[in-house]
Coordinates of C-alpha atoms and ligand atoms in Angstrom, one line a residue:
Chain A
M1 CA -7.4 0.6 -3.9
T2 CA -10.8 2.2 -3.3
D3 CA -12.3 4.3 -6.0
P4 CA -11.8 7.9 -5.0
A5 CA -14.6 9.1 -7.2
S6 CA -17.1 7.3 -5.1
D7 CA -17.3 7.9 -1.5
A8 CA -20.0 5.4 -1.0
I9 CA -19.8 2.5 1.4
I10 CA -22.3 0.6 -0.7
E11 CA -23.8 1.3 -4.1
L12 CA -26.5 -0.8 -5.6
A13 CA -27.2 -0.3 -9.3
G14 CA -30.0 -2.0 -11.2
I15 CA -30.6 -4.6 -8.6
S16 CA -33.6 -6.9 -9.2
R17 CA -34.8 -10.0 -7.6
T18 CA -37.4 -12.4 -8.9
F19 CA -38.9 -15.2 -6.9
G20 CA -40.3 -18.4 -8.4
G21 CA -41.2 -18.9 -12.0
G22 CA -44.3 -19.5 -14.1
A23 CA -47.6 -18.4 -12.7
G24 CA -46.1 -18.0 -9.2
R25 CA -43.4 -15.6 -10.4
V26 CA -43.0 -12.6 -8.1
V27 CA -40.8 -9.7 -9.0
A28 CA -39.9 -8.4 -5.5
I29 CA -37.6 -5.6 -6.6
D30 CA -37.0 -4.3 -10.0
G31 CA -34.0 -2.2 -10.9
V32 CA -33.2 -0.6 -7.6
D33 CA -30.4 2.0 -7.5
L34 CA -29.4 3.0 -4.0
R35 CA -26.3 4.5 -2.6
V36 CA -25.2 4.9 1.0
G37 CA -22.4 7.3 1.6
R38 CA -19.6 6.7 4.1
G39 CA -21.0 7.7 7.5
E40 CA -24.4 8.4 6.1
F41 CA -27.6 7.5 7.8
V42 CA -30.2 6.5 5.2
T43 CA -33.7 5.5 6.1
L44 CA -35.9 3.4 3.8
V45 CA -39.7 3.4 3.9
G46 CA -42.2 1.7 1.6
P47 CA -45.4 -0.3 1.6
S48 CA -45.4 -3.7 3.2
G49 CA -44.2 -6.4 0.7
C50 CA -42.4 -4.0 -1.6
G51 CA -39.1 -5.8 -1.2
K52 CA -37.3 -3.9 1.6
S53 CA -36.2 -7.1 3.4
T54 CA -35.3 -8.7 0.1
L55 CA -33.1 -5.7 -0.7
F56 CA -31.4 -6.1 2.7
N57 CA -30.7 -9.8 2.1
I58 CA -29.0 -8.9 -1.1
A59 CA -27.0 -6.1 0.5
A60 CA -25.9 -8.5 3.3
G61 CA -24.7 -11.1 0.8
L62 CA -27.4 -13.6 1.9
A63 CA -29.2 -13.7 -1.4
D64 CA -28.2 -13.3 -4.9
A65 CA -29.7 -10.5 -7.1
D66 CA -30.9 -11.4 -10.5
P67 CA -28.0 -11.1 -13.1
G68 CA -27.5 -7.7 -14.5
G69 CA -27.2 -5.6 -11.4
E70 CA -24.1 -4.3 -9.8
I71 CA -23.1 -4.1 -6.1
R72 CA -20.1 -2.0 -5.1
F73 CA -18.9 -2.2 -1.6
G74 CA -16.2 0.2 -0.4
G75 CA -15.7 1.3 -4.0
Q76 CA -15.1 -2.2 -5.3
R77 CA -17.4 -4.4 -7.3
H78 CA -18.5 -7.5 -5.4
A79 CA -20.4 -10.6 -6.0
G80 CA -23.1 -10.8 -3.3
R81 CA -21.4 -13.6 -1.3
D82 CA -18.3 -11.5 -0.6
L83 CA -20.4 -9.3 1.6
L84 CA -21.0 -12.1 4.1
G85 CA -19.3 -11.2 7.3
R86 CA -18.7 -7.6 6.2
V87 CA -22.0 -6.1 6.9
S88 CA -23.7 -5.8 10.2
F89 CA -27.2 -7.1 9.6
M90 CA -30.2 -7.0 11.9
P91 CA -33.1 -9.0 10.5
Q92 CA -36.7 -8.1 10.9
R93 CA -37.4 -10.9 13.5
D94 CA -35.2 -11.0 16.6
L95 CA -34.1 -14.6 16.0
L96 CA -32.8 -15.0 19.5
L97 CA -31.7 -18.5 20.2
P98 CA -34.0 -19.9 23.0
W99 CA -31.3 -22.0 24.6
R100 CA -28.9 -19.1 25.1
R101 CA -29.1 -16.6 27.9
V102 CA -29.4 -12.9 27.0
I103 CA -25.7 -12.3 27.4
D104 CA -24.8 -15.3 25.2
N105 CA -27.3 -14.2 22.5
A106 CA -25.7 -10.8 22.5
I107 CA -22.2 -12.2 21.9
L108 CA -23.2 -14.5 19.1
A109 CA -21.4 -12.6 16.4
L110 CA -18.3 -12.1 18.5
E111 CA -18.3 -15.9 19.1
V112 CA -18.4 -16.5 15.4
E113 CA -15.5 -14.2 15.0
G114 CA -13.6 -16.3 17.4
M115 CA -13.4 -14.0 20.4
R116 CA -12.9 -15.6 23.7
R117 CA -16.2 -16.1 25.5
A118 CA -15.1 -14.3 28.7
D119 CA -13.9 -11.3 26.7
A120 CA -17.0 -11.2 24.6
R121 CA -19.3 -11.4 27.6
A122 CA -17.4 -8.6 29.3
R123 CA -18.0 -6.4 26.3
A124 CA -21.7 -7.3 26.1
L125 CA -22.1 -6.8 29.8
A126 CA -20.9 -3.3 29.6
M127 CA -23.5 -2.4 27.0
M128 CA -26.5 -3.9 28.9
P129 CA -27.4 -0.7 30.9
E130 CA -27.4 1.4 27.8
F131 CA -29.9 -0.9 26.3
G132 CA -32.1 -1.0 29.4
L133 CA -31.2 -4.7 29.9
A134 CA -29.1 -4.4 33.1
G135 CA -29.9 -7.3 35.4
F136 CA -31.3 -9.4 32.6
E137 CA -28.1 -10.9 31.4
R138 CA -28.8 -14.3 32.7
H139 CA -32.4 -14.4 31.6
Y140 CA -33.6 -16.5 28.7
P141 CA -35.4 -15.0 25.7
H142 CA -38.7 -16.5 26.6
Q143 CA -38.6 -14.5 29.9
L144 CA -38.4 -11.2 28.1
S145 CA -40.9 -8.9 26.6
G146 CA -41.0 -8.3 22.8
G147 CA -39.3 -4.9 23.2
M148 CA -36.5 -6.4 25.4
R149 CA -35.9 -9.2 22.9
Q150 CA -35.5 -6.6 20.2
R151 CA -33.0 -4.7 22.2
V152 CA -31.0 -7.9 22.7
A153 CA -31.0 -8.4 19.0
L154 CA -29.8 -4.8 18.7
I155 CA -26.8 -5.4 21.1
R156 CA -26.0 -8.5 19.1
T157 CA -25.9 -6.3 15.9
F158 CA -23.9 -3.5 17.5
L159 CA -21.3 -5.9 18.8
F160 CA -20.7 -7.0 15.3
E161 CA -18.7 -3.9 14.4
R162 CA -18.8 -3.3 10.7
D163 CA -18.8 -0.1 8.7
L164 CA -22.2 -0.7 7.3
M165 CA -25.2 -1.6 9.4
L166 CA -28.5 -2.8 7.9
L167 CA -31.3 -2.5 10.4
D168 CA -34.6 -3.9 9.4
E169 CA -37.3 -2.2 11.5
P170 CA -35.2 -2.4 14.6
F171 CA -37.5 -0.4 16.8
G172 CA -40.8 -1.8 15.4
A173 CA -41.7 -3.7 18.6
L174 CA -40.7 -1.0 21.1
D175 CA -43.0 1.3 23.1
A176 CA -42.9 5.0 22.2
L177 CA -40.7 5.9 25.2
T178 CA -38.1 3.2 24.7
R179 CA -38.2 3.9 21.0
T180 CA -37.3 7.5 21.5
M181 CA -34.5 6.6 23.8
M182 CA -33.2 4.0 21.4
Q183 CA -33.4 6.5 18.6
R184 CA -31.3 9.0 20.5
W185 CA -28.9 6.3 21.5
L186 CA -28.6 5.1 18.0
L187 CA -27.8 8.6 16.7
D188 CA -25.3 8.9 19.5
V189 CA -23.5 5.7 18.6
W190 CA -23.7 6.5 14.9
Q191 CA -22.1 9.9 15.5
R192 CA -19.4 8.6 17.7
H193 CA -18.5 5.6 15.6
R194 CA -19.2 7.0 12.2
R195 CA -20.8 3.9 10.9
S196 CA -23.0 4.0 7.8
I197 CA -26.5 2.9 8.4
L198 CA -29.4 1.8 6.2
F199 CA -32.5 1.7 8.3
I200 CA -35.9 0.3 7.4
T201 CA -38.9 1.7 9.2
H202 CA -42.7 2.1 8.7
D203 CA -42.7 5.2 10.8
V204 CA -42.3 8.4 8.7
D205 CA -41.4 10.6 11.7
E206 CA -38.7 8.1 12.7
A207 CA -37.4 8.1 9.1
I208 CA -37.1 11.9 9.0
F209 CA -35.8 12.3 12.6
L210 CA -33.0 9.8 12.1
G211 CA -32.0 10.0 8.4
D212 CA -29.7 12.2 6.4
R213 CA -31.8 11.0 3.5
V214 CA -35.2 9.2 3.4
V215 CA -35.7 6.8 0.5
V216 CA -39.2 5.8 -0.5
M217 CA -39.8 2.6 -2.3
T218 CA -42.7 1.9 -4.7
A219 CA -45.2 -0.9 -4.2
R220 CA -44.2 -4.2 -5.6
P221 CA -42.2 -4.6 -7.7
G222 CA -40.1 -2.3 -5.5
R223 CA -38.2 0.6 -7.1
I224 CA -36.9 3.8 -5.7
K225 CA -39.7 6.3 -5.9
L226 CA -38.3 9.2 -3.9
D227 CA -35.0 10.1 -2.4
V228 CA -35.2 13.2 -0.1
A229 CA -32.4 14.8 1.7
V230 CA -33.2 15.8 5.3
D231 CA -31.5 19.1 5.7
L232 CA -32.3 19.5 9.3
P233 CA -29.3 20.4 11.5
R234 CA -28.0 17.9 14.0
P235 CA -28.3 17.2 16.8
R236 CA -32.0 17.3 16.3
P237 CA -34.1 18.1 19.3
A238 CA -37.4 16.3 19.9
H239 CA -39.4 19.4 18.9
V240 CA -37.8 19.3 15.4
A241 CA -40.8 17.3 14.5
T242 CA -42.9 20.4 14.7
S243 CA -40.6 22.6 12.6
A244 CA -41.6 23.8 9.2
G245 CA -38.7 22.0 7.4
F246 CA -39.7 18.7 9.0
L247 CA -43.3 19.0 8.1
R248 CA -42.5 19.9 4.5
I249 CA -40.5 16.7 4.2
K250 CA -43.1 14.8 6.0
S251 CA -46.0 15.8 3.8
A252 CA -44.0 15.0 0.6
L253 CA -43.2 11.6 2.0
L254 CA -46.7 10.9 3.1
D255 CA -48.1 11.8 -0.3
A256 CA -45.6 9.4 -2.0
I257 CA -46.3 6.6 0.5
E258 CA -50.0 7.0 0.3
E259 CA -49.9 6.8 -3.5
E260 CA -47.9 3.6 -3.3
S261 CA -50.0 2.0 -0.5
M262 CA -53.1 2.6 -2.6
K263 CA -51.4 0.9 -5.5
S264 CA -50.5 -2.2 -3.5
F265 CA -54.1 -2.5 -2.2
T266 CA -55.7 -2.1 -5.6
M267 CA -53.2 -4.6 -6.9
A268 CA -54.2 -7.0 -4.2
G269 CA -57.8 -6.5 -5.1
H270 CA -57.4 -8.1 -8.5
Chain B
M1 CA -49.2 -32.1 43.9
S2 CA -47.8 -32.7 40.4
A3 CA -45.2 -35.1 41.7
L4 CA -47.9 -37.0 43.6
S5 CA -50.3 -37.1 40.7
R6 CA -47.4 -38.2 38.4
I7 CA -47.2 -41.4 40.6
A8 CA -50.8 -41.6 41.7
Y9 CA -52.4 -41.9 38.2
P10 CA -50.2 -44.6 36.8
V11 CA -50.5 -46.6 40.1
A12 CA -54.3 -46.2 39.8
G13 CA -54.2 -47.4 36.2
L14 CA -52.1 -50.5 37.2
L15 CA -54.6 -51.3 40.0
V16 CA -57.5 -51.1 37.6
I17 CA -55.8 -53.5 35.2
A18 CA -54.9 -55.9 38.0
V19 CA -58.6 -55.9 39.1
V20 CA -59.9 -56.5 35.6
W21 CA -57.2 -59.1 35.1
E22 CA -58.2 -61.1 38.2
A23 CA -61.9 -60.6 37.5
A24 CA -61.6 -61.9 34.0
I25 CA -59.8 -65.1 35.2
L26 CA -62.7 -65.7 37.7
L27 CA -65.6 -64.7 35.4
F28 CA -64.5 -66.3 32.2
R29 CA -62.7 -69.2 33.8
I30 CA -59.6 -68.5 31.8
P31 CA -57.2 -71.4 32.0
T32 CA -53.9 -70.7 33.8
F33 CA -51.7 -71.4 30.7
V34 CA -53.5 -68.6 28.9
L35 CA -53.6 -66.1 31.7
P36 CA -52.1 -66.9 35.1
S37 CA -53.2 -65.0 38.1
I38 CA -51.1 -62.1 39.3
P39 CA -50.0 -63.7 42.6
S40 CA -48.8 -66.8 40.8
I41 CA -46.8 -64.6 38.4
A42 CA -45.4 -62.8 41.3
G43 CA -44.4 -66.1 42.9
A44 CA -42.7 -67.3 39.8
L45 CA -40.9 -64.0 39.5
W46 CA -39.7 -64.2 43.1
G47 CA -38.7 -67.9 42.9
D48 CA -36.8 -67.4 39.6
L49 CA -35.3 -64.0 40.4
P50 CA -31.6 -64.8 40.2
A51 CA -31.9 -66.5 36.8
L52 CA -34.2 -63.9 35.5
L53 CA -32.0 -61.1 36.7
A54 CA -29.0 -62.7 35.0
G55 CA -31.0 -62.8 31.8
L56 CA -32.0 -59.2 32.2
R57 CA -28.4 -58.2 32.7
V58 CA -27.5 -59.8 29.4
T59 CA -30.5 -58.3 27.6
L60 CA -29.7 -54.8 29.0
Y61 CA -26.1 -55.1 28.1
E62 CA -27.0 -55.9 24.5
A63 CA -29.7 -53.3 24.3
G64 CA -27.6 -50.6 26.0
T65 CA -24.5 -51.3 23.9
G66 CA -26.4 -51.3 20.6
Y67 CA -28.4 -48.2 21.7
V68 CA -25.2 -46.2 22.3
L69 CA -23.5 -47.4 19.2
G70 CA -26.6 -46.8 17.1
A71 CA -27.3 -43.4 18.5
V72 CA -23.8 -42.1 18.1
A73 CA -23.6 -43.5 14.5
A74 CA -27.0 -42.0 13.7
I75 CA -26.1 -38.5 14.9
L76 CA -22.8 -38.6 13.1
L77 CA -24.4 -39.8 9.9
A78 CA -27.1 -37.1 10.1
L79 CA -24.4 -34.4 10.6
V80 CA -22.4 -35.7 7.6
F81 CA -25.6 -35.7 5.5
V82 CA -26.4 -32.2 6.5
L83 CA -22.9 -30.9 5.9
M84 CA -22.6 -32.7 2.6
P85 CA -25.8 -32.6 0.6
L86 CA -24.2 -34.6 -2.2
V87 CA -23.3 -37.5 0.1
E88 CA -26.9 -37.3 1.3
R89 CA -28.3 -37.5 -2.2
A90 CA -26.1 -40.5 -3.0
A91 CA -26.6 -42.4 0.3
M92 CA -30.1 -41.6 1.3
P93 CA -31.8 -44.2 -1.0
I94 CA -29.6 -46.9 0.5
V95 CA -30.5 -45.8 4.0
V96 CA -34.2 -45.8 3.2
A97 CA -34.0 -49.2 1.5
V98 CA -32.3 -50.8 4.6
N99 CA -34.8 -49.1 6.9
S100 CA -37.9 -50.2 4.9
V101 CA -37.4 -53.8 6.1
P102 CA -38.2 -54.6 9.7
V103 CA -34.8 -55.0 11.5
V104 CA -35.8 -58.5 12.7
A105 CA -35.7 -59.6 9.1
Y106 CA -31.9 -59.2 9.3
A107 CA -31.7 -61.6 12.2
P108 CA -30.8 -64.7 10.2
V109 CA -28.0 -62.7 8.5
A110 CA -26.8 -61.4 11.8
L111 CA -26.9 -64.8 13.4
V112 CA -24.9 -66.4 10.6
A113 CA -22.4 -63.7 10.4
L114 CA -21.9 -62.9 14.1
G115 CA -23.0 -66.1 15.8
M116 CA -25.5 -66.8 18.6
G117 CA -23.7 -64.6 21.2
S118 CA -24.2 -61.0 22.1
A119 CA -22.6 -59.6 19.0
S120 CA -25.5 -60.4 16.7
K121 CA -28.0 -58.9 19.1
I122 CA -25.9 -55.7 19.5
A123 CA -25.7 -55.4 15.8
M124 CA -29.5 -55.6 15.4
V125 CA -30.2 -53.2 18.2
T126 CA -27.6 -50.8 16.7
L127 CA -29.5 -50.8 13.5
A128 CA -32.9 -50.4 15.0
A129 CA -32.0 -47.7 17.5
G130 CA -29.8 -46.0 14.9
F131 CA -32.7 -45.6 12.5
A132 CA -35.0 -44.2 15.2
V133 CA -32.4 -41.6 16.1
F134 CA -31.3 -40.9 12.6
V135 CA -34.8 -40.0 11.3
N136 CA -35.3 -37.6 14.1
A137 CA -31.9 -36.1 14.0
M138 CA -32.3 -35.5 10.3
N139 CA -35.6 -33.8 10.7
G140 CA -34.4 -31.7 13.6
L141 CA -31.2 -30.6 11.8
K142 CA -33.1 -29.6 8.7
A143 CA -36.1 -28.0 10.4
V144 CA -33.9 -25.1 11.6
D145 CA -35.2 -21.6 10.8
P146 CA -33.5 -20.6 7.6
A147 CA -33.5 -17.0 8.8
A148 CA -31.5 -18.0 11.8
V149 CA -29.0 -19.8 9.5
N150 CA -28.8 -16.6 7.5
L151 CA -28.1 -14.5 10.6
L152 CA -25.1 -16.7 11.4
R153 CA -24.0 -16.6 7.7
S154 CA -24.2 -12.8 7.9
F155 CA -21.7 -12.9 10.7
G156 CA -19.4 -14.9 8.5
A157 CA -20.1 -18.3 10.0
G158 CA -19.2 -21.3 7.9
P159 CA -21.1 -24.6 7.8
L160 CA -19.3 -26.2 10.7
R161 CA -19.8 -23.2 13.0
T162 CA -23.5 -23.1 12.0
I163 CA -23.9 -26.8 12.9
W164 CA -22.3 -26.4 16.2
T165 CA -23.8 -23.1 17.3
L166 CA -27.3 -23.4 15.7
R167 CA -28.3 -26.6 14.1
L168 CA -27.2 -29.1 16.8
P169 CA -28.9 -27.2 19.7
A170 CA -31.9 -26.5 17.6
A171 CA -32.2 -30.2 16.7
L172 CA -31.7 -31.3 20.3
P173 CA -35.4 -31.6 21.1
A174 CA -36.0 -33.8 18.0
I175 CA -32.8 -35.9 18.7
A176 CA -33.8 -36.3 22.3
S177 CA -37.3 -37.6 21.4
G178 CA -35.6 -40.0 19.0
L179 CA -33.3 -41.2 21.8
R180 CA -36.4 -41.7 24.0
V181 CA -38.2 -43.7 21.4
A182 CA -35.1 -45.7 20.6
I183 CA -34.5 -46.9 24.1
V184 CA -37.7 -48.9 24.3
R185 CA -37.2 -50.2 20.8
S186 CA -33.7 -51.3 21.7
I187 CA -34.9 -53.5 24.5
I188 CA -37.7 -55.0 22.4
I189 CA -35.2 -55.8 19.6
A190 CA -32.7 -57.3 22.0
I191 CA -35.4 -59.6 23.4
V192 CA -36.8 -60.6 20.0
A193 CA -33.3 -61.3 18.7
E194 CA -32.6 -63.5 21.7
M195 CA -35.8 -65.4 21.1
L196 CA -34.5 -66.2 17.6
G197 CA -31.3 -67.8 18.8
A198 CA -29.1 -67.0 21.8
Y199 CA -27.2 -68.4 24.7
A200 CA -28.6 -66.1 27.3
G201 CA -30.9 -63.2 28.0
L202 CA -34.6 -62.6 28.8
G203 CA -35.6 -63.5 25.2
Q204 CA -33.8 -66.8 25.4
I205 CA -35.5 -67.5 28.8
I206 CA -38.9 -66.7 27.3
Y207 CA -38.2 -68.9 24.3
L208 CA -37.0 -71.9 26.5
A209 CA -39.9 -71.5 28.9
T210 CA -42.4 -71.6 26.0
Q211 CA -40.8 -74.8 24.8
Q212 CA -41.2 -76.2 28.2
V213 CA -44.8 -74.9 28.5
D214 CA -43.7 -73.0 31.6
F215 CA -46.1 -70.1 31.1
L216 CA -45.6 -68.6 34.6
R217 CA -41.9 -68.2 33.7
V218 CA -42.8 -66.6 30.4
W219 CA -45.0 -64.1 32.2
A220 CA -42.4 -63.5 34.9
A221 CA -39.9 -62.6 32.2
I222 CA -42.3 -60.4 30.5
V223 CA -43.1 -58.5 33.7
L224 CA -39.5 -58.0 34.4
A225 CA -38.7 -56.8 30.9
S226 CA -41.5 -54.3 30.9
A227 CA -40.6 -53.1 34.4
A228 CA -37.0 -52.6 33.3
S229 CA -38.2 -50.8 30.0
M230 CA -40.4 -48.5 31.9
A231 CA -37.7 -47.6 34.4
I232 CA -35.2 -46.9 31.7
Y233 CA -37.7 -45.0 29.6
G234 CA -38.5 -42.8 32.7
L235 CA -34.8 -42.1 33.2
V236 CA -34.3 -41.1 29.5
A237 CA -37.4 -38.9 29.6
W238 CA -36.1 -37.3 32.7
I239 CA -32.8 -36.6 31.1
E240 CA -34.5 -35.2 28.1
R241 CA -36.5 -32.7 30.2
R242 CA -33.2 -31.5 31.7
L243 CA -31.5 -31.3 28.4
V244 CA -34.2 -29.5 26.4
W245 CA -35.8 -27.4 29.1
W246 CA -36.6 -24.5 26.7
K247 CA -39.3 -26.4 24.9
Ligands
ATP1 N1 -38.2 -16.5 -0.2 C1 -39.2 -16.0 -0.9 N2 -39.9 -16.7 -1.9 C2 -40.9 -16.2 -2.6 N3 -41.3 -14.9 -2.5 C3 -40.7 -14.1 -1.6 C4 -39.6 -14.6 -0.8 N4 -39.2 -13.6 0.1 C5 -40.0 -12.6 -0.2 N5 -40.9 -12.9 -1.2 C6 -41.8 -11.9 -1.8 O1 -41.2 -10.8 -2.1 C7 -41.9 -9.6 -1.8 C8 -41.1 -8.7 -0.9 O2 -40.9 -9.2 0.3 P1 -40.1 -8.5 1.5 O3 -40.1 -9.4 2.7 O4 -38.8 -8.1 0.9 O5 -41.1 -7.2 1.8 P2 -40.9 -6.1 2.8 O6 -40.8 -4.8 2.0 O7 -39.8 -6.3 3.7 O8 -42.3 -6.1 3.6 P3 -42.6 -5.8 5.1 O9 -42.6 -4.3 5.2 O10 -43.9 -6.3 5.4 O11 -41.5 -6.4 6.0 C9 -43.2 -10.1 -1.1 O12 -44.2 -10.1 -2.1 C10 -42.9 -11.6 -0.8 O13 -44.0 -12.4 -0.9
MG2 MG1 -39.6 -6.8 5.7

């Protein structure tokens, strides 16, 4: 059934996406090839506006790519739509529903799947302490800090258990301490459940610390500029960030990113 | 403090109007049939109370029935339109055309078709209240954050699930304010419709009293109608605050 030659959970080949037409035409991404292996943790960095979120929308089945590209999921070719409901997707904004309590926001996906509310709540409740949200189950989103809201969005994503998780800057709004904790926790969950993760971040340290591979995108139109394997043994201690291997990868990444960021600024200057 | 001021300010406003009212009568020697004094209106109201209340009951029955029918129909129609864009494209022009004429213009048709009784008033209120709610419901259902819709879609949610879990609650503030606007409009339309031909109701009382040049009675009916409107509006606004507390 699955193609044994490819042990990828998802494979994007030649994926492009153009918005609008005429003078307002924007080529957001242009021929992206990206592969996430089963159980692999891939981090994605790139200048703002290079099409990272656009790529995620396509990989989640929410938007169609331009004709010509190919998406393979679990070894099989798929039209984008087929991926709806099969990929666990965490958008860049938390998108909590203001009329739902924390606990009921957390169980949103389970509810859509048809799980009984009481069962879903019990499962979410058990996860609250891990996310630093114990005692806040009955709060409403407007009563939470930005970081707490993001953690609720994270629980919501994790409760939607799928083999592939797409996380769009999930830790962007967290303070350094919580961020470190959430990173450790995410690695732990990933290792225990062997899910495949594609993870967008603007933080190069985070990208290296978490990823099996770090993928750098070019400035718009987004392409893959660099694909670096992070050959640091796991579990990675905090001080790995000062190791020679880490720094070597980091400097390669920073060079690539700087080059692209300069491009996107000079482009904007025109 | 806030509860006190919520009452104190309107009461102060009413007092100012009453003073200006009485002063104007004295200063400009306004004849009674144009502007009767407040005590005389109060007297008429008191003297006529049983008849006026009977009229009010009829008016409120018509307004209330039409309001509920119109609101339910409007919300259902808006849901159908949102779920079925093709139906919307086909039917929206008709809705707009009907709505572009003041509802009162349909009164002759309603009277001929449904008679002078309550049915014709209820039909017109249904139409008027329905439009007020419909426009708001439509706006609310469509103003939902597309990213939130996408989130639900990514969980595998279909259109019905999205309506129930996301669009309807998100549209609730808009729908509630439509319901609030519609309640006052319902009472107005019921009264106007009664003035155009009815067996009972505040509008009919006003119409008859005008014919008999009984302006005190006209004013008494007006005061009663606006007091009832205000009370019901307050009730609906209170329910709205309970319902959409997160705004
Ligand atoms: N719906 C849309 N219509 C038109 N243009 C769009 C749309 N969505 C995205 N774009 C454009 O596509 C480009 C890529 O946007 P995208 O959100 O994918 O960037 P990003 O890499 O996620 O940026 P950031 O790091 O700031 O989140 C941008 O130039 C944006 O203006
Ligand atoms: Mg983005």
